[in-house]
mmCIF file of C-alpha atoms in Angstrom:
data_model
loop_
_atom_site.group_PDB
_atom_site.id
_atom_site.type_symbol
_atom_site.label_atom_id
_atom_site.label_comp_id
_atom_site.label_asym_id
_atom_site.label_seq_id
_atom_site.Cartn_x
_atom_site.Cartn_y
_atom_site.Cartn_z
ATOM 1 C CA UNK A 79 -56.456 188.240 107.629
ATOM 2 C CA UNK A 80 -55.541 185.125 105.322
ATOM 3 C CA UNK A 81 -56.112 181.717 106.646
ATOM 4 C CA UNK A 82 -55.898 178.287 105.397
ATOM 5 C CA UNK A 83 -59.559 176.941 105.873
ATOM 6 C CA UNK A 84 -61.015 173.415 105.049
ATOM 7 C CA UNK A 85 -63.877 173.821 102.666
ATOM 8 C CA UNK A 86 -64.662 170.164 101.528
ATOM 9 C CA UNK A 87 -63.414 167.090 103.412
ATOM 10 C CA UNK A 88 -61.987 165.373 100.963
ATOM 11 C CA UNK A 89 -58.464 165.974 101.814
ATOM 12 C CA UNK A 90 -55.419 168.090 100.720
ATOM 13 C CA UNK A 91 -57.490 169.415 97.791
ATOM 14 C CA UNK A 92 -59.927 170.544 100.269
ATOM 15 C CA UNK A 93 -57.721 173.200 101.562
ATOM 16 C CA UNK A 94 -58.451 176.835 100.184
ATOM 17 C CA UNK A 95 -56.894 180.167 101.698
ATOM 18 C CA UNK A 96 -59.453 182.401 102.575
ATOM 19 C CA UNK A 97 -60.102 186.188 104.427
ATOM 20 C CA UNK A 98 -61.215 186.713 107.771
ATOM 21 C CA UNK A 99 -61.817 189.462 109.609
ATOM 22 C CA UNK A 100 -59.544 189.905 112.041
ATOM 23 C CA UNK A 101 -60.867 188.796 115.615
ATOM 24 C CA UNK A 102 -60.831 191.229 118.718
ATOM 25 C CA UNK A 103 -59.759 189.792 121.674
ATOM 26 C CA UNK A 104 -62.776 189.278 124.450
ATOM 27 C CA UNK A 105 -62.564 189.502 128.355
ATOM 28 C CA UNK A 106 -59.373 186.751 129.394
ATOM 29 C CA UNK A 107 -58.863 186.141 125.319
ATOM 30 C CA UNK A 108 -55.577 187.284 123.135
ATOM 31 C CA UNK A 109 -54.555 187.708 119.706
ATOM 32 C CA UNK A 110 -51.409 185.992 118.497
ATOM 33 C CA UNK A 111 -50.014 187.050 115.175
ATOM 34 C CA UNK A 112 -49.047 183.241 113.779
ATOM 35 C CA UNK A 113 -45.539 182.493 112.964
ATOM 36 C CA UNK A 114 -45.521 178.955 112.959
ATOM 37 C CA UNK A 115 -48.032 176.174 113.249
ATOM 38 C CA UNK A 116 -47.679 172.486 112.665
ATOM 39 C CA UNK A 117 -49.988 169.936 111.554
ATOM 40 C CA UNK A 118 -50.933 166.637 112.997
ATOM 41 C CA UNK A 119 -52.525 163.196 112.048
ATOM 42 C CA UNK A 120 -55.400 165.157 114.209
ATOM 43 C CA UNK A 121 -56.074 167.543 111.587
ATOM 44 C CA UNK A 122 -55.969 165.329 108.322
ATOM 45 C CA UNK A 123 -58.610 162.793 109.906
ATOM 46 C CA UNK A 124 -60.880 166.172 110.319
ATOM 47 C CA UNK A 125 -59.668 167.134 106.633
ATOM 48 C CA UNK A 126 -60.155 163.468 104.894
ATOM 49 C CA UNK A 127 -63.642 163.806 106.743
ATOM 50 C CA UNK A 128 -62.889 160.980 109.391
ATOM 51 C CA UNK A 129 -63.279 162.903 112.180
ATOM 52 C CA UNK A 130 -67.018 163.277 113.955
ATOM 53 C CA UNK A 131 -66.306 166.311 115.310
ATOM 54 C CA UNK A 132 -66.286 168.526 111.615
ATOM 55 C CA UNK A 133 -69.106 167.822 109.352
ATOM 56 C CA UNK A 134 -69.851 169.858 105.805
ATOM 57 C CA UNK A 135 -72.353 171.569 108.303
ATOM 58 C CA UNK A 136 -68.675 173.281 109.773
ATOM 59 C CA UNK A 137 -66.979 174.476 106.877
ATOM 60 C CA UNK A 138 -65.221 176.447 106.187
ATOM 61 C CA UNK A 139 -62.992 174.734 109.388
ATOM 62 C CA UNK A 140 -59.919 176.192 110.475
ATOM 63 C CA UNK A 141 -57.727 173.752 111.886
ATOM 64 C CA UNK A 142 -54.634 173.912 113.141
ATOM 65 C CA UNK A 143 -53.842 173.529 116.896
ATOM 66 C CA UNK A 144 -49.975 174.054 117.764
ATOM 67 C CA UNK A 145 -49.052 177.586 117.316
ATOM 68 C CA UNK A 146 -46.139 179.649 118.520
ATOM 69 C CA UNK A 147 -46.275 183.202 117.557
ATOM 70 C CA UNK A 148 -46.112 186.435 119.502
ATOM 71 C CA UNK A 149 -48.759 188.212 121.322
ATOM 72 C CA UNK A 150 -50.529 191.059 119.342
ATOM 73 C CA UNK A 151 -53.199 192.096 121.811
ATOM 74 C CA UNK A 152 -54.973 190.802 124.737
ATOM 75 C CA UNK A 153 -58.431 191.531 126.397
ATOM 76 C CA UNK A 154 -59.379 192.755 129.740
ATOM 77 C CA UNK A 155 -58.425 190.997 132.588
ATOM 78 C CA UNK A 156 -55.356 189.332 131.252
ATOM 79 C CA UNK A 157 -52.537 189.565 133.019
ATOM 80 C CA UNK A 158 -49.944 186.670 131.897
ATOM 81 C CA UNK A 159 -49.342 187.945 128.812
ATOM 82 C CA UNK A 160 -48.054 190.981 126.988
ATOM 83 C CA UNK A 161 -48.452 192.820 123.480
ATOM 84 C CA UNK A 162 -44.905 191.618 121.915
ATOM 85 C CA UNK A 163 -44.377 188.925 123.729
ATOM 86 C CA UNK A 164 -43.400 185.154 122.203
ATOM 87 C CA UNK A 165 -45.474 182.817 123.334
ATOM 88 C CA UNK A 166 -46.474 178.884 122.278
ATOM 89 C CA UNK A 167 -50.245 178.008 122.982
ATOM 90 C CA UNK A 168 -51.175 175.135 125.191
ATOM 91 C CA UNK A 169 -54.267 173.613 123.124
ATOM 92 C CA UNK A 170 -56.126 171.858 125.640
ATOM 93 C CA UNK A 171 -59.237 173.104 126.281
ATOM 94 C CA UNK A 172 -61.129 172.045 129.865
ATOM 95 C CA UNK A 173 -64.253 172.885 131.654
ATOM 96 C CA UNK A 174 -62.108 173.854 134.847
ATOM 97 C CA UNK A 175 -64.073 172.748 137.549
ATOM 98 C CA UNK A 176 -64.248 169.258 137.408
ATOM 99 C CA UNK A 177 -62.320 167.022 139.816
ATOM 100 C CA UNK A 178 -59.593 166.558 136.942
ATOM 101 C CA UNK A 179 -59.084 169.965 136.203
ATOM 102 C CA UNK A 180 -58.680 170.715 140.054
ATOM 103 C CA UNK A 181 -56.763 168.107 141.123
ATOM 104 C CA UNK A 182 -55.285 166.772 137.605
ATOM 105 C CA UNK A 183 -54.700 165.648 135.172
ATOM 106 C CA UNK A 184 -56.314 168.384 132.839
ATOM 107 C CA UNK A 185 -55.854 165.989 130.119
ATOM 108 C CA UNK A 186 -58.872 163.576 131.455
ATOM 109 C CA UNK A 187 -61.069 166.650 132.049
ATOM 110 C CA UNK A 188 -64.903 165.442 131.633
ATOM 111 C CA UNK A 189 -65.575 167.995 128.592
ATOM 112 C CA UNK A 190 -61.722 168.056 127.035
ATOM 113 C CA UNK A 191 -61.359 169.285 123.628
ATOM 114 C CA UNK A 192 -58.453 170.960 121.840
ATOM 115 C CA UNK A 193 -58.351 174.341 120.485
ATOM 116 C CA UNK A 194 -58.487 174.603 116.639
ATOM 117 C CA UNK A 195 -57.913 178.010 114.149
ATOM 118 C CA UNK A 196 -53.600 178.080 113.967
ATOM 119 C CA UNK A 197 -54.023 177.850 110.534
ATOM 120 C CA UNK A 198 -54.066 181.595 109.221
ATOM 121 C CA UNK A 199 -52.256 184.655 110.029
ATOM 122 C CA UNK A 200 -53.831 185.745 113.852
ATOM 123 C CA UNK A 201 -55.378 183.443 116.154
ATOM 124 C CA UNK A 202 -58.088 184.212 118.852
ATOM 125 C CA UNK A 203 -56.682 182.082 122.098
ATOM 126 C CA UNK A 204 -57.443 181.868 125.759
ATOM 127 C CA UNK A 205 -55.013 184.297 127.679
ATOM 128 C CA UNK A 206 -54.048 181.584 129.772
ATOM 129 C CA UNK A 207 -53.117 179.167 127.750
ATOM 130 C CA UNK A 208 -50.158 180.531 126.429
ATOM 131 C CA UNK A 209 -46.850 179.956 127.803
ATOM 132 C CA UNK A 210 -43.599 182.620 127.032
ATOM 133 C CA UNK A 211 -41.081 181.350 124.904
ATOM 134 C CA UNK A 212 -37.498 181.909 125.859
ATOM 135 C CA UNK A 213 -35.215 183.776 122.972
ATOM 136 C CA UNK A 214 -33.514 180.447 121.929
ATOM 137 C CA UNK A 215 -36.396 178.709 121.088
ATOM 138 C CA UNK A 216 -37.318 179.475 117.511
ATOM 139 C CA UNK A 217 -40.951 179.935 116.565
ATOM 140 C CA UNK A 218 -41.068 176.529 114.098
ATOM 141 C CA UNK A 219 -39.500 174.431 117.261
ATOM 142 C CA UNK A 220 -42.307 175.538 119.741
ATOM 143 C CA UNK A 221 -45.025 174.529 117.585
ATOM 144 C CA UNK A 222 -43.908 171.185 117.108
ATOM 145 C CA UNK A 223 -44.332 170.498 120.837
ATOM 146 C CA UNK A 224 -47.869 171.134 121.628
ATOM 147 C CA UNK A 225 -48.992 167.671 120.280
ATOM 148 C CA UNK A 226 -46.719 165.249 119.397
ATOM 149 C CA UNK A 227 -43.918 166.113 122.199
ATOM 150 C CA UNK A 228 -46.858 166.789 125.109
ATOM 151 C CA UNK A 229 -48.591 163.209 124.091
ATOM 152 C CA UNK A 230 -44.970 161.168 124.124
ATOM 153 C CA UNK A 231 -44.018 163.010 127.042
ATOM 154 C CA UNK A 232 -47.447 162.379 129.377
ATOM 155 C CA UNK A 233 -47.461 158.518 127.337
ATOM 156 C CA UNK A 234 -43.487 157.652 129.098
ATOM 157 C CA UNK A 235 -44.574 159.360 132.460
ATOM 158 C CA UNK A 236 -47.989 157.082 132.371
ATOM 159 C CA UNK A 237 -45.723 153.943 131.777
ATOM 160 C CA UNK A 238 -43.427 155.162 134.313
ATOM 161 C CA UNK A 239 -40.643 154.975 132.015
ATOM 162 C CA UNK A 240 -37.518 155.895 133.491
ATOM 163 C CA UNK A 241 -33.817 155.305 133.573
ATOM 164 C CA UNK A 242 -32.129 151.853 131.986
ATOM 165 C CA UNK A 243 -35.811 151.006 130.625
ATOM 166 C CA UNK A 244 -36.636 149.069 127.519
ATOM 167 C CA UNK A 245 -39.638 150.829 125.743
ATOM 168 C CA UNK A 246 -40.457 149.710 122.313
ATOM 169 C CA UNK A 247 -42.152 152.277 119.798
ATOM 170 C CA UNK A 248 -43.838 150.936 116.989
ATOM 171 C CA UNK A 249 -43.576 153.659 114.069
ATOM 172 C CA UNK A 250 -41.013 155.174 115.475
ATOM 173 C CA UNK A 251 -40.958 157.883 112.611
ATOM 174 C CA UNK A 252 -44.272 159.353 113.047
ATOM 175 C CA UNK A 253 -44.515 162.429 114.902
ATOM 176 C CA UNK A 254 -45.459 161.086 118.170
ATOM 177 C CA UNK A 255 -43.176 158.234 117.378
ATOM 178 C CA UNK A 256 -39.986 159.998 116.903
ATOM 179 C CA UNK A 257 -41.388 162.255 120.237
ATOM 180 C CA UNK A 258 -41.295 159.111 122.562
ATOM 181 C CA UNK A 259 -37.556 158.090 121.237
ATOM 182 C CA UNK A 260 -35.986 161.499 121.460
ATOM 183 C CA UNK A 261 -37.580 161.996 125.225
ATOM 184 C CA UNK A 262 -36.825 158.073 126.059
ATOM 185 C CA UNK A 263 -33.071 159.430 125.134
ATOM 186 C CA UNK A 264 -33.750 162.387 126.989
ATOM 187 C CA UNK A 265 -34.820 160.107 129.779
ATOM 188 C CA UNK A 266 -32.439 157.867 129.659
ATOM 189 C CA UNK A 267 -34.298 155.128 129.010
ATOM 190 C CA UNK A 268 -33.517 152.605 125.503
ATOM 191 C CA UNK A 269 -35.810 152.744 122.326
ATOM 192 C CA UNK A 270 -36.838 150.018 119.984
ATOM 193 C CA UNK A 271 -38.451 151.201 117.443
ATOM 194 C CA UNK A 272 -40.147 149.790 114.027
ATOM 195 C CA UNK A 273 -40.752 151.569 110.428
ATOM 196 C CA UNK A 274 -40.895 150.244 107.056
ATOM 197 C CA UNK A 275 -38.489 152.957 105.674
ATOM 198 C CA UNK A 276 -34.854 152.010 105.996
ATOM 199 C CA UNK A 277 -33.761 155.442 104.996
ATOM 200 C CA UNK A 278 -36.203 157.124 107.624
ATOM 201 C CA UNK A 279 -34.977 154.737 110.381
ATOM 202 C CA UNK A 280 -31.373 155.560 109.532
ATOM 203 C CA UNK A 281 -32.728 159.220 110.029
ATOM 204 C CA UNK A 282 -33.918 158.094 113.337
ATOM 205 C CA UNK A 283 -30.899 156.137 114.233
ATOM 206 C CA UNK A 284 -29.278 159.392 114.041
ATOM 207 C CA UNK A 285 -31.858 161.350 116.609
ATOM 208 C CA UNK A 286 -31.865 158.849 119.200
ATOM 209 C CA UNK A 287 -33.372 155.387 118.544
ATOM 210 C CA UNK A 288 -31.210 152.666 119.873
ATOM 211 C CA UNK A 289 -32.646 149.792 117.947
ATOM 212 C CA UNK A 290 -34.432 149.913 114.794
ATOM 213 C CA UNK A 291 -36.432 146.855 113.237
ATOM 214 C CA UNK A 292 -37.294 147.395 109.374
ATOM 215 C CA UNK A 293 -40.910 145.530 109.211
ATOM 216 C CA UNK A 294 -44.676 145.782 108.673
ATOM 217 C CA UNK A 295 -44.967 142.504 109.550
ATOM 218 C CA UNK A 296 -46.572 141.627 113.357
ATOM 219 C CA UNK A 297 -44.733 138.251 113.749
ATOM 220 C CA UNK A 298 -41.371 139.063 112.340
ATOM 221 C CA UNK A 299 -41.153 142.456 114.520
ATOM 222 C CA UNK A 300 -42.101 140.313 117.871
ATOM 223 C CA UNK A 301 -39.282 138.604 116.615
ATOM 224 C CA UNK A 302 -37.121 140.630 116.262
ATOM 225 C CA UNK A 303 -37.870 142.424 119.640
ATOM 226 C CA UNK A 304 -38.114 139.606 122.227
ATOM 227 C CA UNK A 305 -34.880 138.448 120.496
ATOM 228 C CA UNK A 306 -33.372 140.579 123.477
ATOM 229 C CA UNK A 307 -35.928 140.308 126.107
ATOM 230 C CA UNK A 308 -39.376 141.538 126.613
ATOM 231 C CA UNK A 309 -39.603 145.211 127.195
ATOM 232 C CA UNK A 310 -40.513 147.302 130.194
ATOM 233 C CA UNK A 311 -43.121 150.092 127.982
ATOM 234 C CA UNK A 312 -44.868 150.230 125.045
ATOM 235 C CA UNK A 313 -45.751 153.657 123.631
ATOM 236 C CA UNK A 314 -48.519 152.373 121.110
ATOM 237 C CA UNK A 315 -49.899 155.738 118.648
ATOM 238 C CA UNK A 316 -51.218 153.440 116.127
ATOM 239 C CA UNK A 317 -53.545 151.236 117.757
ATOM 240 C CA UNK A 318 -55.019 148.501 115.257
ATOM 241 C CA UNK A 319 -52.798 145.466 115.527
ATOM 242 C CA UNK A 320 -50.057 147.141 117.415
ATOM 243 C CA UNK A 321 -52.140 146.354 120.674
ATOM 244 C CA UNK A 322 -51.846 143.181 120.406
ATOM 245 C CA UNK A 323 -48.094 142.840 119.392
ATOM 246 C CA UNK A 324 -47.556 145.353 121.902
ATOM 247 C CA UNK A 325 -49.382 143.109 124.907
ATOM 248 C CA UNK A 326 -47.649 140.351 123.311
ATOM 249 C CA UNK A 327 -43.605 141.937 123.627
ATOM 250 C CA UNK A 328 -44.336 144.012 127.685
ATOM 251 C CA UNK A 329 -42.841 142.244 130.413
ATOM 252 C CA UNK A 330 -44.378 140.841 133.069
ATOM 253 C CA UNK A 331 -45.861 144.080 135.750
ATOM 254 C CA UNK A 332 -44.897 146.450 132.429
ATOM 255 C CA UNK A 333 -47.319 148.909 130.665
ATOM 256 C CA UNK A 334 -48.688 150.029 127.061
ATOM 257 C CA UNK A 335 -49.774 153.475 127.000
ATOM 258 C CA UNK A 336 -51.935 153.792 123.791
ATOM 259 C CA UNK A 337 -53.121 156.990 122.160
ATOM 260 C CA UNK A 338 -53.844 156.060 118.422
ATOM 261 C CA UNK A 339 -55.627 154.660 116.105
ATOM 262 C CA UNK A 340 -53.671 155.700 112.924
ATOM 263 C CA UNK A 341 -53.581 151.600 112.074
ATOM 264 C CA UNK A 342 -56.862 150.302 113.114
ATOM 265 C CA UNK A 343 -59.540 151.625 115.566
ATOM 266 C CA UNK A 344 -60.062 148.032 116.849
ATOM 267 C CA UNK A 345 -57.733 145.879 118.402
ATOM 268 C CA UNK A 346 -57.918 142.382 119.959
ATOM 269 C CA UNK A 347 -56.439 142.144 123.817
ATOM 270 C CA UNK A 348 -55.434 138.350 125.534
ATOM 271 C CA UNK A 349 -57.037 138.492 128.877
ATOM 272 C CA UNK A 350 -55.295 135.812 130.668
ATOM 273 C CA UNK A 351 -52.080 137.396 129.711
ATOM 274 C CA UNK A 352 -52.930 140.538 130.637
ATOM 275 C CA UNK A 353 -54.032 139.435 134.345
ATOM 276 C CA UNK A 354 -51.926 136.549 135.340
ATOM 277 C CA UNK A 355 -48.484 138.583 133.907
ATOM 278 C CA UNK A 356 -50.337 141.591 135.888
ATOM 279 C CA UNK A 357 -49.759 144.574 132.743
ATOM 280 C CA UNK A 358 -51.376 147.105 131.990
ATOM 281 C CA UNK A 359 -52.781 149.078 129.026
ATOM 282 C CA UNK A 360 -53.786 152.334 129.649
ATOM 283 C CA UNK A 361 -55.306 155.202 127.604
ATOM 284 C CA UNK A 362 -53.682 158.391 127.248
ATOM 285 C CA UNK A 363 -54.817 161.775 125.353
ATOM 286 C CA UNK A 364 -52.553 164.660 124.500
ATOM 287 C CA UNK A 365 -50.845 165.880 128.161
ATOM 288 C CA UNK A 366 -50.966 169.035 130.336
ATOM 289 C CA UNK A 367 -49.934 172.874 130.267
ATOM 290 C CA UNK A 368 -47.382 171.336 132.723
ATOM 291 C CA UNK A 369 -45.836 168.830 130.679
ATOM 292 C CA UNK A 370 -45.891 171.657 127.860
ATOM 293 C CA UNK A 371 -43.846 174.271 129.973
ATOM 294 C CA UNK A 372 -41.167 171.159 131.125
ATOM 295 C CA UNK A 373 -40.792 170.479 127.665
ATOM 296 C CA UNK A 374 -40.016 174.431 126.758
ATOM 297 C CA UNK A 375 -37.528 173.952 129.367
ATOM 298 C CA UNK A 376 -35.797 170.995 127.967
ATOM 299 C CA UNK A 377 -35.825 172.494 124.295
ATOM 300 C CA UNK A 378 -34.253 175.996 126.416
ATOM 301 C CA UNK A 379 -31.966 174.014 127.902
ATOM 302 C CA UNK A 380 -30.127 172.203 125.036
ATOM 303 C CA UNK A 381 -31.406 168.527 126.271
ATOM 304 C CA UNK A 382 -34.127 168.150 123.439
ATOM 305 C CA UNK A 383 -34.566 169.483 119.543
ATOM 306 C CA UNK A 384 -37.546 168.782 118.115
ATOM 307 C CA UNK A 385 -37.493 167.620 114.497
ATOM 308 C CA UNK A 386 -39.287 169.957 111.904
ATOM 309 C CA UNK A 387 -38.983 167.998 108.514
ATOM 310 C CA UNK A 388 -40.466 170.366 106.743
ATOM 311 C CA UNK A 389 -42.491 174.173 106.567
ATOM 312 C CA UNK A 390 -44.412 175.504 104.076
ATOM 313 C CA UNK A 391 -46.085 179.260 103.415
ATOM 314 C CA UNK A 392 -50.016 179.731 104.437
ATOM 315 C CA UNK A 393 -50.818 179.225 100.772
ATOM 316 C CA UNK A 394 -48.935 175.539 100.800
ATOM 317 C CA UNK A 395 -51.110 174.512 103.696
ATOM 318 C CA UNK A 396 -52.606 171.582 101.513
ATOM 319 C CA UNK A 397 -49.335 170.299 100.043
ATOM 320 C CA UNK A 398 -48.271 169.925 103.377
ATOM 321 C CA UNK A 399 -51.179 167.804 104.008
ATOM 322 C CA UNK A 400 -50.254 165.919 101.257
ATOM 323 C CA UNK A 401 -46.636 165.528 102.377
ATOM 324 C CA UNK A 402 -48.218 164.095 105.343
ATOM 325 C CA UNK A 403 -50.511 161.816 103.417
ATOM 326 C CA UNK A 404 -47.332 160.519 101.433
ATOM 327 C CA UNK A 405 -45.875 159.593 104.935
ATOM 328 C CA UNK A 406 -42.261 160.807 103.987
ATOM 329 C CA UNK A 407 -41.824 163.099 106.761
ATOM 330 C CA UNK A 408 -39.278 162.365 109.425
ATOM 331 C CA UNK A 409 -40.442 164.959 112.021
ATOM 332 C CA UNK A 410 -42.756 168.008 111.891
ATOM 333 C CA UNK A 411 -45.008 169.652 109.136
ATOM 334 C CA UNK A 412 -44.887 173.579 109.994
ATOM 335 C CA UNK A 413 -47.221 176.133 108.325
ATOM 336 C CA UNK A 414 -45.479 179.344 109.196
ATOM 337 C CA UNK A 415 -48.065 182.285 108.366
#
């Protein structure tokens, strides 16, 4: 089989299609032929080599953890899946024992990790991570939910984000950004969001975002945001100076889920604030197979449509890479295998 491997970390020159052989499937394990796998922010840190979990010692590296595909064989003792089938893989990967993983979250499971290998034409997956995927949901939508959907989704639900709720979202056209304001619609709940692209916030306008603030700059976007009120959630995936403006725009009792660090891996708090107006910042890392199969749901049931900006053939992994360096994209990046 063909796949898109990493074989220097130096970006989306670093890409190079490769052959495999192609995997058996082991005792609870199954082999889904790849239609459609996106990339995320995830997978270019591990590509530009700012990642400490891929080294030169790992390459080739095949990335690549949202994929949606259908079922081409499946080891013994496997029972919730079928040869033929259309399934969407759940990437978390847990130790299953610990008091997380029994009582959940899964998501703050003592040895998480997150499957990688989407990237090429069959992957080798845990049985029971894979969830069916109704007829109506093409291959391309599924795989932008994995990551960027499941985060936004378990980020509003840790804010406790709900009806008639401010919640602003700084880069609102990233992938996790544009997530949190199509689910805050979803929700109910109103969207401020922040870009430096008027065109892409237009774009955004259009999926959702009820107010849109065209600025880089921290002190002009506070601004601009407190101009009507302070807000009830902030759904921070940039991290870096964000904190802070975020901290500086939540109500009093209201909460900043953060789960990035795409703008800085530091950021500076104000303590006093944070006690004597009693909010909260909390930490939050990808979601659950839960939150995955709700989201399915909503995408089955007409109340949500992912974005996919973009897909490219196996062999155009790289200049997708690129199109995600350039920071163009309004939406997904899809390799479709």
């Amino acid at each position: 089989m063909r796949a898109a491997a990493f074989t220097d970390l130096i970006g989306p020159d670093g890409v190079t299609l490769i052959d495999r052989e192609t995997p058996e499937p082991g005792t609870g394990e199954a082999i889904v032929d790849v239609e459609a796998c996106s990339i995320n922010r995830h997978d270019l840190w591990i590509l530009q080599g700012d990642s400490a979990m891929v080294d030169a010692a790992d390459l080739p590296f095949v990335s690549g953890l949202d994929v949606a595909g259908v079922v081409r064989d499946v080891g013994d003792d496997v029972s919730t899946v079928s040869p033929g089938e259309r399934v969407v893989l759940c990437p978390n990967q847990t130790c299953g024992t610990c008091r997380h993983c029994r009582e959940g979250p899964e998501s703050q499971c003592r040895e998480f990790s997150l499957y990688h290998g989407g990237l090429a034409e069959s992957a080798l997956v845990r049985a029971d991570r894979l969830l069916p995927l109704p007829d109506g949901v093409a291959a391309a939508t599924a795989a932008a939910l994995p990551t960027a959907y499941v985060t936004a989704f378990r980020m509003l639900r840790r804010a406790d984000v709900g009806p008639g709720d401010r919640v602003f979202v700084p880069g609102a056209t990233g992938g996790v950004g544009l997530a949190a304001v199509q689910l805050c619609d979803v929700l109910g709940a109103r969207s401020v969001g922040t870009s430096s692209s008027a065109a892409k916030l237009d774009r955004v306008r259009d999926l959702g975002l009820d107010r849109g603030i065209r600025s880089v700059d921290a002190g002009e976007i506070r601004e601009r945001v407190e101009a009507d009120g302070k807000v009830d959630a902030v759904i921070n995936h940039l991290g870096g100076e964000f904190t802070g403006l975020g901290q500086a725009v939540l109500r009093r009792g209201g909460t900043m889920a953060v789960c990035g660090r795409t703008a800085g891996g530091t950021s500076t708090v104000r303590v006093a604030d944070l006690f004597l107006r009693h909010k909260r910042i909390v930490g939050s890392t990808m979601g659950t197979q839960h939150d995955l199969r709700r989201l399915v749901e909503l995408v089955a049931g007409g109340d949500l449509s992912p974005v996919v900006d973009e897909t490219f053939p196996l062999e155009e992994t790289g200049a997708a890479f690129a199109a995600m360096e350039d920071r163009e994209a309004v939406g997904k990046l899809v390799v479709t295998p």
